[in-house]
PDB file of C-alpha atoms and ligand atoms in Angstrom:
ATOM      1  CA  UNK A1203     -80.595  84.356  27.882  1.00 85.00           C
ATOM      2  CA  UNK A1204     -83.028  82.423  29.830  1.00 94.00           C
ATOM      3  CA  UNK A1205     -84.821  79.528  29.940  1.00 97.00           C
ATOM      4  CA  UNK A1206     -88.341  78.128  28.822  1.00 98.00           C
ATOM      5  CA  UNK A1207     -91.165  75.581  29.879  1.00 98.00           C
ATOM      6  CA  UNK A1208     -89.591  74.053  26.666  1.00 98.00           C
ATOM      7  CA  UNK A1209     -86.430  74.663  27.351  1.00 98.00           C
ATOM      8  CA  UNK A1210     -86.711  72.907  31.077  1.00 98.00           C
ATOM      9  CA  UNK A1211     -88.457  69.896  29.395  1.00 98.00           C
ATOM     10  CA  UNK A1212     -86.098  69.158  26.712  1.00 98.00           C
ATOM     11  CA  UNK A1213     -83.307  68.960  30.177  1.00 98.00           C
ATOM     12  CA  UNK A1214     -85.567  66.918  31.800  1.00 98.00           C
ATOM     13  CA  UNK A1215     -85.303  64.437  28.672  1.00 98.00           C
ATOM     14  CA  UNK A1216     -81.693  65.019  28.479  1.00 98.00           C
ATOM     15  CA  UNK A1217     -81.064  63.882  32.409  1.00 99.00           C
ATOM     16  CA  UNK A1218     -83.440  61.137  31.234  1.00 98.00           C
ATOM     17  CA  UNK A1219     -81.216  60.089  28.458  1.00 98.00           C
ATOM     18  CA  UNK A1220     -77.399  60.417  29.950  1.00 98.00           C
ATOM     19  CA  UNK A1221     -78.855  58.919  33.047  1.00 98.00           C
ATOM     20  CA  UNK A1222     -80.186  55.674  31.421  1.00 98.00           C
ATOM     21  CA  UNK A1223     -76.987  55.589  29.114  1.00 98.00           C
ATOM     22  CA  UNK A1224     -75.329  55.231  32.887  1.00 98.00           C
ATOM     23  CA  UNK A1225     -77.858  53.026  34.220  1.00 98.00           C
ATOM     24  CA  UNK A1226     -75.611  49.586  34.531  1.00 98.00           C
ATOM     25  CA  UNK A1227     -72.787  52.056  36.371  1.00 98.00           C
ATOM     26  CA  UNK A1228     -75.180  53.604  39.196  1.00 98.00           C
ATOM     27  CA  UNK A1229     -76.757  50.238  39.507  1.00 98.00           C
ATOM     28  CA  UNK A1230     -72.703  49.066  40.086  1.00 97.00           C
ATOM     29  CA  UNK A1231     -72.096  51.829  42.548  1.00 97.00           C
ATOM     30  CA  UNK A1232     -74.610  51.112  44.486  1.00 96.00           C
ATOM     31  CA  UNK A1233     -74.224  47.478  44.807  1.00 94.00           C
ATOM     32  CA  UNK A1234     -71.061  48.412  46.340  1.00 92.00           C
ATOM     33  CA  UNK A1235     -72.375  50.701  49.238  1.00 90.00           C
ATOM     34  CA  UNK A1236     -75.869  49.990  48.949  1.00 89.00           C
ATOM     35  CA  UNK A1237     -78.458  47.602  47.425  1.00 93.00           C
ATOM     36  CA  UNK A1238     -77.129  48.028  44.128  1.00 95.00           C
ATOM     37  CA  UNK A1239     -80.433  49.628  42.479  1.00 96.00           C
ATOM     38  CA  UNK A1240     -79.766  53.513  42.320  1.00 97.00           C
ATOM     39  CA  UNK A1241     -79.494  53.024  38.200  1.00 98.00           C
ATOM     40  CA  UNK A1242     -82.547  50.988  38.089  1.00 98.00           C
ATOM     41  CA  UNK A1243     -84.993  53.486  39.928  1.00 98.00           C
ATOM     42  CA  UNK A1244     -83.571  56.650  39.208  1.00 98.00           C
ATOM     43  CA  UNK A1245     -84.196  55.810  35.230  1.00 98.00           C
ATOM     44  CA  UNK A1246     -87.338  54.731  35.565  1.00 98.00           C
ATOM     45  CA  UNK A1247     -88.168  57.961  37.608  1.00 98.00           C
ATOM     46  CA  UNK A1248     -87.004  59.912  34.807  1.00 98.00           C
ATOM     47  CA  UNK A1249     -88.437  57.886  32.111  1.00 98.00           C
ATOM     48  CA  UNK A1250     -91.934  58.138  33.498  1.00 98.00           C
ATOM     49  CA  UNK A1251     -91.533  62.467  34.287  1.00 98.00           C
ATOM     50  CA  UNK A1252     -90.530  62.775  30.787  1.00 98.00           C
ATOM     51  CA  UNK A1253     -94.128  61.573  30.041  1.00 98.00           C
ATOM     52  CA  UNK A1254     -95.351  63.415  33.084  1.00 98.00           C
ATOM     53  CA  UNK A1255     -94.215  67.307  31.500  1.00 98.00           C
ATOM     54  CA  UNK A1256     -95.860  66.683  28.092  1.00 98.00           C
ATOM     55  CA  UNK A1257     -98.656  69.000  28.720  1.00 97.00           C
ATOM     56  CA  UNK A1258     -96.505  71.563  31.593  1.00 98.00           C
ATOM     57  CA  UNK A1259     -97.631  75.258  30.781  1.00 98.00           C
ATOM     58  CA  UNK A1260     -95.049  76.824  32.782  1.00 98.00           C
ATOM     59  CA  UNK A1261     -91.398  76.503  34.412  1.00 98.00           C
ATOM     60  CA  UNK A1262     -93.219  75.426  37.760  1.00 98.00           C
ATOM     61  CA  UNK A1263     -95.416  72.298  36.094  1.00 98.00           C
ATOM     62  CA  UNK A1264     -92.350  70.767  34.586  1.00 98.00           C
ATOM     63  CA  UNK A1265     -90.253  70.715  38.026  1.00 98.00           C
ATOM     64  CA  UNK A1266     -93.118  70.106  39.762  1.00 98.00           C
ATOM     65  CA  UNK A1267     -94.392  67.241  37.797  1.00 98.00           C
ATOM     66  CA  UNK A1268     -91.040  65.934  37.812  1.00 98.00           C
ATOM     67  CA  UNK A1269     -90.793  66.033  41.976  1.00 98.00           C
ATOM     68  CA  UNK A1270     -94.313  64.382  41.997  1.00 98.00           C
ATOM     69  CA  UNK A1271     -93.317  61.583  39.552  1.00 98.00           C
ATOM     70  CA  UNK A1272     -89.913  61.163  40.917  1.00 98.00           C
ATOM     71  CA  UNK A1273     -91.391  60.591  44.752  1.00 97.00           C
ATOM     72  CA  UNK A1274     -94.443  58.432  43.376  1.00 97.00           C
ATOM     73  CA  UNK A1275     -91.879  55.937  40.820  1.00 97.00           C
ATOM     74  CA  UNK A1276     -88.572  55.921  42.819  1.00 96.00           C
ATOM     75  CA  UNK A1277     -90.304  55.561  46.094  1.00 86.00           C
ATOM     76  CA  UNK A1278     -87.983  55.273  49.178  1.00 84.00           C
ATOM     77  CA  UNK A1279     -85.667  57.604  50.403  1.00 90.00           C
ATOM     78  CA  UNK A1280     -84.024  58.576  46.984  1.00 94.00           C
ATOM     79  CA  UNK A1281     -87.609  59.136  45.720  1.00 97.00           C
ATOM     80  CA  UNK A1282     -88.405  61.318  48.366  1.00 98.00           C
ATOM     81  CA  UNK A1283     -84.862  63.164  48.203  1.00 98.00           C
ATOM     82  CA  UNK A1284     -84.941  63.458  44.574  1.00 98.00           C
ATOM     83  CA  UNK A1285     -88.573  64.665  44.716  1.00 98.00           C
ATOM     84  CA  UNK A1286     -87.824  67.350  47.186  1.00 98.00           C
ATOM     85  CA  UNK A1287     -85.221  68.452  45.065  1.00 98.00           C
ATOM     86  CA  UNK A1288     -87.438  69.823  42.236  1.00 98.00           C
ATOM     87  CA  UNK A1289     -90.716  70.534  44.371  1.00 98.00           C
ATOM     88  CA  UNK A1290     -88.358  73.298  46.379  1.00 98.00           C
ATOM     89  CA  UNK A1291     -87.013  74.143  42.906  1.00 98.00           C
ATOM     90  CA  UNK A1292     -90.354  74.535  41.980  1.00 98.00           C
ATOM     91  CA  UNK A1293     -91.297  76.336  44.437  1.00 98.00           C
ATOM     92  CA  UNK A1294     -89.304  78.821  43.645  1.00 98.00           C
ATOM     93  CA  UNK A1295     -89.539  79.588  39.821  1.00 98.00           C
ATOM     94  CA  UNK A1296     -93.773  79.711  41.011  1.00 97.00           C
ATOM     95  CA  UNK A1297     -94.492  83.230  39.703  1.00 91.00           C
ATOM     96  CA  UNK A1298     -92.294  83.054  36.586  1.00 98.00           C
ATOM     97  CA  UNK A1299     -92.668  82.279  32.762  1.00 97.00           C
ATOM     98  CA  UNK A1300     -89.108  81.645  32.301  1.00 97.00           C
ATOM     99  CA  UNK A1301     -86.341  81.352  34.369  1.00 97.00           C
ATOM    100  CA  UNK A1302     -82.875  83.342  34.507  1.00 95.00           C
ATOM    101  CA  UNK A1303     -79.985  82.382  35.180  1.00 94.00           C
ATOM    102  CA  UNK A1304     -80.219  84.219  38.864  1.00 95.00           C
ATOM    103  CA  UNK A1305     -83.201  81.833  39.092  1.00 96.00           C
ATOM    104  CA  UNK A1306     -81.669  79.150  38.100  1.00 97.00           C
ATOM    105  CA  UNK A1307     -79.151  79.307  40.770  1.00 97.00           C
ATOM    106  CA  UNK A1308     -81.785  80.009  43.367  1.00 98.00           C
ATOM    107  CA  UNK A1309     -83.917  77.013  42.560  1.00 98.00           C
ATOM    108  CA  UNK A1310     -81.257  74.773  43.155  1.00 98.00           C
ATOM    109  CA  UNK A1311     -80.383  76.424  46.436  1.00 98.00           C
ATOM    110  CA  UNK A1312     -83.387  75.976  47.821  1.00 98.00           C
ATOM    111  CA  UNK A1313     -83.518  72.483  46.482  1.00 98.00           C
ATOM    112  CA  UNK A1314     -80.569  71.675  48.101  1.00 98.00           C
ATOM    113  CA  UNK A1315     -81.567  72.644  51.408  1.00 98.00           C
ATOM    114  CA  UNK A1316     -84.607  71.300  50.951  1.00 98.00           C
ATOM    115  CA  UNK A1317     -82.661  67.758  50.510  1.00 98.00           C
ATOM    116  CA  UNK A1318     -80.270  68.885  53.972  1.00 98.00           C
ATOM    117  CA  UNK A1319     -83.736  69.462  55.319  1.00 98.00           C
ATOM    118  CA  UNK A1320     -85.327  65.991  54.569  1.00 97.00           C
ATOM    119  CA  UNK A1321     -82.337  63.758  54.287  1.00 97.00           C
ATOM    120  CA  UNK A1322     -80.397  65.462  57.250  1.00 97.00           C
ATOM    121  CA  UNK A1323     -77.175  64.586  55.829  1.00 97.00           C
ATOM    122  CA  UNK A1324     -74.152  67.545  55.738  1.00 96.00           C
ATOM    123  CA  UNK A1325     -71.799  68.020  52.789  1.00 97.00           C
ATOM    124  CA  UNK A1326     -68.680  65.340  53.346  1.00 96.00           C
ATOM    125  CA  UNK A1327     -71.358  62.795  54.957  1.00 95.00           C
ATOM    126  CA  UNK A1328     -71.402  61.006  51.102  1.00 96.00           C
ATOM    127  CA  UNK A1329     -73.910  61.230  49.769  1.00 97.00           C
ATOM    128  CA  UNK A1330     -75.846  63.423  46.880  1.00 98.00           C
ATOM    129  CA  UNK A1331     -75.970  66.599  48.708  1.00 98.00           C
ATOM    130  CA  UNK A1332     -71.570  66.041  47.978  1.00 98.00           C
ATOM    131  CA  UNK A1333     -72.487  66.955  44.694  1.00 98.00           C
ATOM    132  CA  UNK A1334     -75.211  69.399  44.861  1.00 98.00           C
ATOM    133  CA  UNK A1335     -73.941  71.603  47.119  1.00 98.00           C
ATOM    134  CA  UNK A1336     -70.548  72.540  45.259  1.00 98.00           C
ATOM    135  CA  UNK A1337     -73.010  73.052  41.727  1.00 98.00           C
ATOM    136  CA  UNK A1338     -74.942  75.389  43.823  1.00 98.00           C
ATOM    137  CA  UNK A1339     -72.319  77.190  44.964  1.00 98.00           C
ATOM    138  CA  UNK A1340     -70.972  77.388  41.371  1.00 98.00           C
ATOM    139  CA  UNK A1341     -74.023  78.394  40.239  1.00 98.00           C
ATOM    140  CA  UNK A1342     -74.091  81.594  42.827  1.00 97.00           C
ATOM    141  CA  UNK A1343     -70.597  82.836  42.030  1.00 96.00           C
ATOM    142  CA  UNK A1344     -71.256  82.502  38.392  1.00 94.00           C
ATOM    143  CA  UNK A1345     -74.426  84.925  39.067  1.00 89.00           C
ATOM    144  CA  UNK A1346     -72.539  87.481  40.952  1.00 90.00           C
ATOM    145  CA  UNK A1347     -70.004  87.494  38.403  1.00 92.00           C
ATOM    146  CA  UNK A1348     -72.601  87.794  35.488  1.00 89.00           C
ATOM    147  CA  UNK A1349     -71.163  85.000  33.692  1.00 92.00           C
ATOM    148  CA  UNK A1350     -73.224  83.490  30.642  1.00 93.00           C
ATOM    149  CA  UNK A1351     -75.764  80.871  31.750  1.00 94.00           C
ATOM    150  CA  UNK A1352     -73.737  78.304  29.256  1.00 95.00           C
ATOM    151  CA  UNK A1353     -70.558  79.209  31.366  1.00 96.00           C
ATOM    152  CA  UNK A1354     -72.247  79.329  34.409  1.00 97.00           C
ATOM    153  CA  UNK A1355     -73.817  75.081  33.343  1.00 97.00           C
ATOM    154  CA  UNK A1356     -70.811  74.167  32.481  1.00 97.00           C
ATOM    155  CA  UNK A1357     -68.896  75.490  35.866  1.00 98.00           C
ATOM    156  CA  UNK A1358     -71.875  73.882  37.765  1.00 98.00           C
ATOM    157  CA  UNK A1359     -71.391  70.736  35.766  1.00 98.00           C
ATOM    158  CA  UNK A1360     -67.691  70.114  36.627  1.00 98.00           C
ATOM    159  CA  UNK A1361     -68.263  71.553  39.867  1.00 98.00           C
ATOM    160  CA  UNK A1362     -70.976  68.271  40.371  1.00 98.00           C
ATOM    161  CA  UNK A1363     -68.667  65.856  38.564  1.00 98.00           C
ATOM    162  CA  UNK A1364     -65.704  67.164  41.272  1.00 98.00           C
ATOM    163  CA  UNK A1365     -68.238  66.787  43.962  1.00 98.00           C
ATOM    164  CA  UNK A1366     -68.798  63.231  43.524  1.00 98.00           C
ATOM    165  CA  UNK A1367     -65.387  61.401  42.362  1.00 98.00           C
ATOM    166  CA  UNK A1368     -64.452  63.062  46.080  1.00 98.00           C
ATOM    167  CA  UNK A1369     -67.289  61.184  47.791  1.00 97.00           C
ATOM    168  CA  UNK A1370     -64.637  58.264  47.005  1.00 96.00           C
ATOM    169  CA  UNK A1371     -62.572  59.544  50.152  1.00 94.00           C
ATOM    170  CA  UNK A1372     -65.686  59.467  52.609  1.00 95.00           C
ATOM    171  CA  UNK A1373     -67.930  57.477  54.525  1.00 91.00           C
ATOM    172  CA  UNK A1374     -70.808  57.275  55.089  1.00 90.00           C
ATOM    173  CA  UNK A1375     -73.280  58.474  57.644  1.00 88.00           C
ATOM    174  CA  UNK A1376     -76.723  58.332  56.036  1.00 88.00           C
ATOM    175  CA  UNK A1377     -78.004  55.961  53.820  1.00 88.00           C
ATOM    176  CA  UNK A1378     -77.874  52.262  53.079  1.00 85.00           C
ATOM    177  CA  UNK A1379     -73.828  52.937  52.697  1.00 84.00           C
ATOM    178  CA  UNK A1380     -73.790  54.085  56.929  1.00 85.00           C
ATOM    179  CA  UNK A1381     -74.057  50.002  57.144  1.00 85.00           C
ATOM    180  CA  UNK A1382     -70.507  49.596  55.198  1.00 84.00           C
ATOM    181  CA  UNK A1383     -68.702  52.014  57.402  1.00 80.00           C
ATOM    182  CA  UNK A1384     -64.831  52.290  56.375  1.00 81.00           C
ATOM    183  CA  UNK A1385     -65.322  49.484  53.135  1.00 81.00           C
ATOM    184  CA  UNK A1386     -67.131  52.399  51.877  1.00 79.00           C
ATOM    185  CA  UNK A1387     -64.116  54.457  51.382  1.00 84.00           C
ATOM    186  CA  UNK A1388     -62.584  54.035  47.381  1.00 89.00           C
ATOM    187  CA  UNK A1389     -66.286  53.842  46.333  1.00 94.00           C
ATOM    188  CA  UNK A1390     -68.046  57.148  44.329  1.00 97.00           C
ATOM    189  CA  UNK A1391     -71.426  57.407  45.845  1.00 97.00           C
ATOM    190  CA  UNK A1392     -73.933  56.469  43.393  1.00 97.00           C
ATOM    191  CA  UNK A1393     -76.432  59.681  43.928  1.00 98.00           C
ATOM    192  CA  UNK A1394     -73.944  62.045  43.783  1.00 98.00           C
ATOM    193  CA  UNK A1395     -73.002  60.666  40.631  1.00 98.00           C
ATOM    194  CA  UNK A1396     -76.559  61.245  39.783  1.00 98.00           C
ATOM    195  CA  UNK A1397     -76.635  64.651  40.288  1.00 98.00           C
ATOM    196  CA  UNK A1398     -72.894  64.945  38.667  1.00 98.00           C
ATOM    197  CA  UNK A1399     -74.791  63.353  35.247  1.00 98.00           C
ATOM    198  CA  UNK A1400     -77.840  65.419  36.087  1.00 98.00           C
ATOM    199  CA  UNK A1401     -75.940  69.179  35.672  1.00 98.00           C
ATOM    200  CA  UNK A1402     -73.740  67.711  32.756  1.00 98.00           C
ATOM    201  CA  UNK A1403     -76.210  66.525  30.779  1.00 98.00           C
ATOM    202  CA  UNK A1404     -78.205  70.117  31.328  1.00 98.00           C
ATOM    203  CA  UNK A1405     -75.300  71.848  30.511  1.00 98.00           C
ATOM    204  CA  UNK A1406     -74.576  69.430  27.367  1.00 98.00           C
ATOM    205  CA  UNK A1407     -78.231  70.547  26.534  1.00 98.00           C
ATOM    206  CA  UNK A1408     -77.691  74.122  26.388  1.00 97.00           C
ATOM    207  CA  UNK A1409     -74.236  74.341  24.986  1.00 96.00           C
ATOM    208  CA  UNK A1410     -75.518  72.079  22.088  1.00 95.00           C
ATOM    209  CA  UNK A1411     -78.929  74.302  21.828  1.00 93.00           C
ATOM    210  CA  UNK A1412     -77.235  77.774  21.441  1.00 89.00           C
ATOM    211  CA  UNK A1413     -74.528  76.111  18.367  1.00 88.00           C
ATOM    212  CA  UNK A1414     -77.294  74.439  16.544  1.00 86.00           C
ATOM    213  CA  UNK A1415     -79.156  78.374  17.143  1.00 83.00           C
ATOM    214  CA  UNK A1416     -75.952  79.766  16.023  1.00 82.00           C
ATOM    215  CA  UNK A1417     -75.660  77.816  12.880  1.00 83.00           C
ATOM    216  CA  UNK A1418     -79.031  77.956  11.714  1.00 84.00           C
ATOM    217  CA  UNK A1419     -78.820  82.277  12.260  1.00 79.00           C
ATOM    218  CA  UNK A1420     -75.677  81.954  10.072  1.00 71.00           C
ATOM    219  CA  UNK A1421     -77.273  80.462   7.378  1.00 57.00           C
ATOM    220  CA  UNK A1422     -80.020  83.118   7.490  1.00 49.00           C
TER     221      UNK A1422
HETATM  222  P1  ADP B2272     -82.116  53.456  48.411  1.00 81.26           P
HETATM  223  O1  ADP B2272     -81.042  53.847  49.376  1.00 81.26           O
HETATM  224  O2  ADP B2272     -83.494  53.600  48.994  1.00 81.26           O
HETATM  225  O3  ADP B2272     -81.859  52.134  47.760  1.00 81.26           O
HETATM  226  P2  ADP B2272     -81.162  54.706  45.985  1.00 81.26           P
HETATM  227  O4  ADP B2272     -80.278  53.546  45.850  1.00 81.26           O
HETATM  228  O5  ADP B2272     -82.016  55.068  44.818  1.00 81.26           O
HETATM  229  O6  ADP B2272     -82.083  54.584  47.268  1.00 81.26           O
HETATM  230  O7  ADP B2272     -80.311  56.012  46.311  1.00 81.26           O
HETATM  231  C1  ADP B2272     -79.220  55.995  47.171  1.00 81.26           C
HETATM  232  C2  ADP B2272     -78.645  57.397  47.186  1.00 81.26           C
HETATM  233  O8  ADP B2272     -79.481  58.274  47.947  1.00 81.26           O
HETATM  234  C3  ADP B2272     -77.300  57.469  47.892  1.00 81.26           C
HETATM  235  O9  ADP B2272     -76.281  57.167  46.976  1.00 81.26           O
HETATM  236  C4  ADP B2272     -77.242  58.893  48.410  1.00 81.26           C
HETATM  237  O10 ADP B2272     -76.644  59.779  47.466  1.00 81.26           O
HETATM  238  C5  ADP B2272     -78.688  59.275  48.546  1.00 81.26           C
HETATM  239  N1  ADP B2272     -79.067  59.352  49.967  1.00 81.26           N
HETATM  240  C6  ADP B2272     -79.433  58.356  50.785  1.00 81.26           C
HETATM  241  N2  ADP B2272     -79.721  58.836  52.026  1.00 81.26           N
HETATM  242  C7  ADP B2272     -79.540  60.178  51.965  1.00 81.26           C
HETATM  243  C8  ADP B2272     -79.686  61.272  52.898  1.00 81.26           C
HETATM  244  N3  ADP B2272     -80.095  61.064  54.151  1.00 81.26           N
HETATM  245  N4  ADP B2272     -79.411  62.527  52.466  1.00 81.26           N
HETATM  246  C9  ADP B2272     -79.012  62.742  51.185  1.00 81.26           C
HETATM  247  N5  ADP B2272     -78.870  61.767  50.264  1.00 81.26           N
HETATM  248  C10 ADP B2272     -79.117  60.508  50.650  1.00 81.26           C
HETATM  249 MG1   MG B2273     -80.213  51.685  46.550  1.00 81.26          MG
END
C-alpha cells in the first residue's frame, strides 16, 4: 500500500488534532525546561497548515506547505526546526505521486538530518531529534524487512514515544533547556514529545483508515 496527496493531508489533520488535544501538556513541559509555550505554537502551526494543504496537488505541496507554514506561524527555532523537517521531507517525495513505504522512511531520514543539520544538536543532547531519530531508524528496518506500512507506523510510533519518555534521563545542550542544566533531568522534553504524538497520531490514522476500508469491502 502507499500513500496519497489525500492520504498525507488527512495525517497532517490528524497531528493537528492529537497535538492540540495535548496542547496544555507540551505547554507544561516546556514551562519546566523552557518558556513553557511549545503547546501553544506548535498547535497553531498545525492549525494554520491544515488550511495551508487544502488545494496541495501532490505528496510534495502538502509537506511543503506544511514546512512553509510551520517556519512562517511557529517562528523561532522550533519553527525553523519543525519547518526543515518537512521541506527535506519534501524534498524528497519531489518526483512522486504517492509515496511508499521505502519513501516514507527516506523522507524522514533526510528530515532528520536536515534538523541535525540546522539545530546541530546529536541524539542524547534532549531534544526532538531524541525522538526522531529512533522512528527513523524504525522506519528503515521495517523497510528492509518488508513489513506492512501499518506495522512499520506503528513500530515508528512506539519507537518515538520510547524516544522521548528517555529524554527524561538527559540534559540538555541546545535549546532554552541548556539554561536549566542538571534541574532538567526527570523532565520529558517537550519537542520530542511532539514528534512522539506526531508518528502516533499518523499511525492511529492509517490503522483506523485500512479497518474502516476493511469493513466497508466486507459489506460489499
Ligand atoms: P522555543 O525554544 O523557541 O520556545 P519551542 O518551545 O516551540 O521553541 O520548542 C522547543 C523544542 O525545540 C525543544 O523541546 C526541543 O525539542 C527543540 N529544540 C530546541 N533547540 C533545538 C536544537 N538545536 N536541535 C533540535 N531541537 C531543538
Ligand atoms: Mg518554548
Amino acid at each position: 500500500m502507499t500513500i496519497t496527496t489525500d492520504n498525507l493531508k488527512d495525517m497532517v489533520k490528524a497531528i493537528s488534532t492529537a497535538l492540540s488535544d495535548s496542547k496544555s501538556d507540551l505547554n507544561a513541559l516546556d514551562s519546566e525546561l523552557g518558556d513553557g509555550d511549545h503547546g501553544t505554537t506548535i498547535c497553531a502551526g498545525f492549525a494554520a497548515a491544515v488550511n495551508a494543504i487544502e488545494e496541495a496537488q501532490t505528496p510534495s505541496e502538502v509537506l511543503q506547505k506544511t514546512a512553509m507554514t510551520l517556519m512562517n506561524r511557529m517562528g523561532g527555532s522550533s519553527g525553523a526546526l519543525f519547518g526543515t523537517l518537512f521541506l527535506r521531507a519534501a524534498m524528497t517525495v519531489k518526483e512522486f505521486d504517492d509515496v511508499s513505504s521505502e519513501l516514507f522512511g527516506a523522507m524522514w531520514q533526510a528530515g532528520l538530518e536536515g534538523v541535525i543539520s540546522r539545530g546541530k544538536a546529536q541524539p542524547g543532547d534532549k531534544t526532538m531529534v531524541d525522538a526522531l531519530s529512533p522512528a527513523v531508524a524504525s522506519l528503515a528496518q521495517a523497510s528492509t524487512a518488508g513489513t506492512s506500512l501499518g506495522e512499520a507506523l506503528r513500530h515508528a510510533a512506539s519507537a518515538a514515544a520510547d524516544g522521548a519518555q528517555a529524554t527524561a534521563n538527559m540534559q540538555a545542550k541546545y535549546g532554552r533547556a541548556r539554561y536549566v542544566g542538571e534541574r532538567a533531568v526527570g523532565h520529558v522534553d517537550a519537542g520530542a514529545k511532539s514528534i512522539a504524538l506526531m508518528f502516533g497520531a499518523m499511525a492511529d490514522y492509517w490503522a483506523q483508515m485500512n479497518a474502516a476500508e476493511e469493513d466497508s469491502n466486507g459489506e460489499a
